[in-house]
Amino acid sequence: MGLTSENYVDEAERVIKTLIEKDRSGRDVIRLTTSKIRGILSLVTELYNDIIHEPSNKLGEEYVERIQYLRLRIAYEAGRDKQVAEFVRKSNLLGYVKQIKDNKKLFLLFTKYVEALVAYHKYYGGKDA
């Protein structure tokens, strides 16, 4: 099942809950830092700020290329850090980016999903670093 306007918040919460582990003292922790997850949000937000002003729901070639580049950057960040890789895999970020193609509505939904992931990461105690 893909993201919908009805399920993206619940899906984000579910994903973040799967990242919670017990530390040596038995406390719940999320090893993925806020700065790493915010790096992905920053990439998405930069693109969002341009796409939001597009009048058509069908995105032009320039945006399709930038969405593909976003996919590449997410893959790169996942390749650099095992916690980011786990987060990307569990959240299906690469799969969801791939589904966007030239669809503005799907991109906007993806942006909200990434924002929800960051919000729940913070809510469940994700640490800054």
Coordinates of C-alpha atoms in Angstrom, one line a residue:
M1 CA 0.0 0.0 0.0
G2 CA 1.3 3.4 -0.9
L3 CA 1.1 6.8 0.9
T4 CA -2.2 8.5 1.0
S5 CA -3.4 11.7 2.5
E6 CA -5.2 9.5 5.1
N7 CA -2.3 7.3 6.1
Y8 CA 1.0 9.2 5.8
V9 CA 1.0 10.5 9.4
D10 CA 0.3 7.0 10.8
E11 CA 2.9 5.5 8.5
A12 CA 5.5 8.0 9.7
E13 CA 4.8 7.2 13.3
R14 CA 5.0 3.5 12.6
V15 CA 8.4 3.8 10.9
I16 CA 9.9 5.9 13.7
K17 CA 8.6 3.4 16.3
T18 CA 10.5 0.7 14.6
L19 CA 13.7 2.6 15.1
I20 CA 13.4 2.7 18.9
E21 CA 15.9 0.4 20.7
K22 CA 16.8 -0.2 24.3
D23 CA 20.2 1.2 25.4
R24 CA 22.3 -0.5 28.0
S25 CA 20.4 1.0 30.9
G26 CA 17.1 -0.1 29.4
R27 CA 15.9 3.3 28.2
D28 CA 14.3 3.7 24.8
V29 CA 16.6 5.5 22.3
I30 CA 16.7 6.2 18.6
R31 CA 20.3 6.0 17.3
L32 CA 19.5 8.0 14.1
T33 CA 20.3 11.7 14.9
T34 CA 18.0 14.6 14.1
S35 CA 20.7 16.2 12.0
K36 CA 20.9 13.2 9.7
I37 CA 17.1 13.0 9.2
R38 CA 16.9 16.8 8.8
G39 CA 19.5 16.6 6.0
I40 CA 17.0 14.6 4.0
L41 CA 14.2 17.0 4.9
S42 CA 16.4 19.9 3.7
L43 CA 16.8 18.3 0.3
V44 CA 13.1 17.8 0.0
T45 CA 12.2 21.3 1.3
E46 CA 14.4 23.0 -1.3
L47 CA 12.6 21.2 -4.1
Y48 CA 9.2 21.8 -2.4
N49 CA 9.8 25.6 -2.3
D50 CA 10.0 25.6 -6.1
I51 CA 7.4 23.0 -7.0
I52 CA 4.6 24.4 -4.7
H53 CA 4.3 27.4 -7.1
E54 CA 3.8 25.3 -10.2
P55 CA 0.2 25.7 -11.4
S56 CA 0.0 22.3 -13.2
N57 CA -0.2 18.9 -11.4
K58 CA 2.1 17.5 -14.1
L59 CA 5.6 18.6 -13.4
G60 CA 8.0 19.6 -16.2
E61 CA 11.2 17.8 -17.2
E62 CA 13.3 20.1 -14.9
Y63 CA 11.4 19.0 -11.8
V64 CA 11.4 15.3 -12.9
E65 CA 15.2 15.6 -13.1
R66 CA 15.5 17.2 -9.7
I67 CA 13.3 14.5 -8.2
Q68 CA 15.5 11.9 -9.7
Y69 CA 18.5 13.8 -8.2
L70 CA 16.7 13.8 -4.8
R71 CA 16.5 10.0 -5.1
L72 CA 20.2 9.8 -5.8
R73 CA 21.1 12.0 -2.8
I74 CA 18.9 9.9 -0.5
A75 CA 20.6 6.8 -1.7
Y76 CA 24.0 8.4 -1.2
E77 CA 23.2 9.5 2.4
A78 CA 22.0 6.0 3.1
G79 CA 25.2 4.6 1.7
R80 CA 27.3 6.8 4.1
D81 CA 25.6 5.8 7.3
K82 CA 24.0 2.5 8.4
Q83 CA 21.4 4.2 10.6
V84 CA 20.4 6.4 7.7
A85 CA 20.3 3.3 5.5
E86 CA 18.0 1.5 8.0
F87 CA 15.7 4.6 8.2
V88 CA 15.6 4.9 4.4
R89 CA 14.7 1.3 4.0
K90 CA 12.1 1.2 6.8
S91 CA 10.5 4.4 5.6
N92 CA 10.6 3.4 1.9
L93 CA 11.8 6.8 0.9
L94 CA 13.5 5.6 -2.3
G95 CA 10.4 3.7 -3.4
Y96 CA 8.1 6.7 -2.7
V97 CA 10.4 9.1 -4.6
K98 CA 10.4 6.7 -7.5
Q99 CA 6.6 6.7 -7.6
I100 CA 6.4 10.5 -7.9
K101 CA 7.6 10.7 -11.5
D102 CA 5.9 13.9 -12.8
N103 CA 3.0 14.0 -10.3
K104 CA 2.9 17.2 -8.2
K105 CA 0.3 15.9 -5.8
L106 CA 2.5 12.8 -5.1
F107 CA 5.5 15.0 -4.5
L108 CA 3.5 17.2 -2.1
L109 CA 2.3 14.1 -0.2
F110 CA 5.9 12.8 0.0
T111 CA 7.0 16.2 1.4
K112 CA 4.4 15.9 4.2
Y113 CA 5.4 12.3 4.9
V114 CA 9.1 13.4 5.3
E115 CA 8.0 16.2 7.6
A116 CA 5.9 13.7 9.6
L117 CA 8.9 11.5 10.0
V118 CA 11.0 14.3 11.4
A119 CA 8.2 15.3 13.7
Y120 CA 7.7 11.8 15.1
H121 CA 11.5 11.3 15.4
K122 CA 11.6 14.4 17.7
Y123 CA 8.4 13.3 19.5
Y124 CA 9.8 9.9 20.3
G125 CA 13.1 11.3 21.6
G126 CA 15.4 11.5 18.6
K127 CA 18.6 13.2 19.7
D128 CA 20.2 16.2 18.1
A129 CA 23.8 15.8 16.9

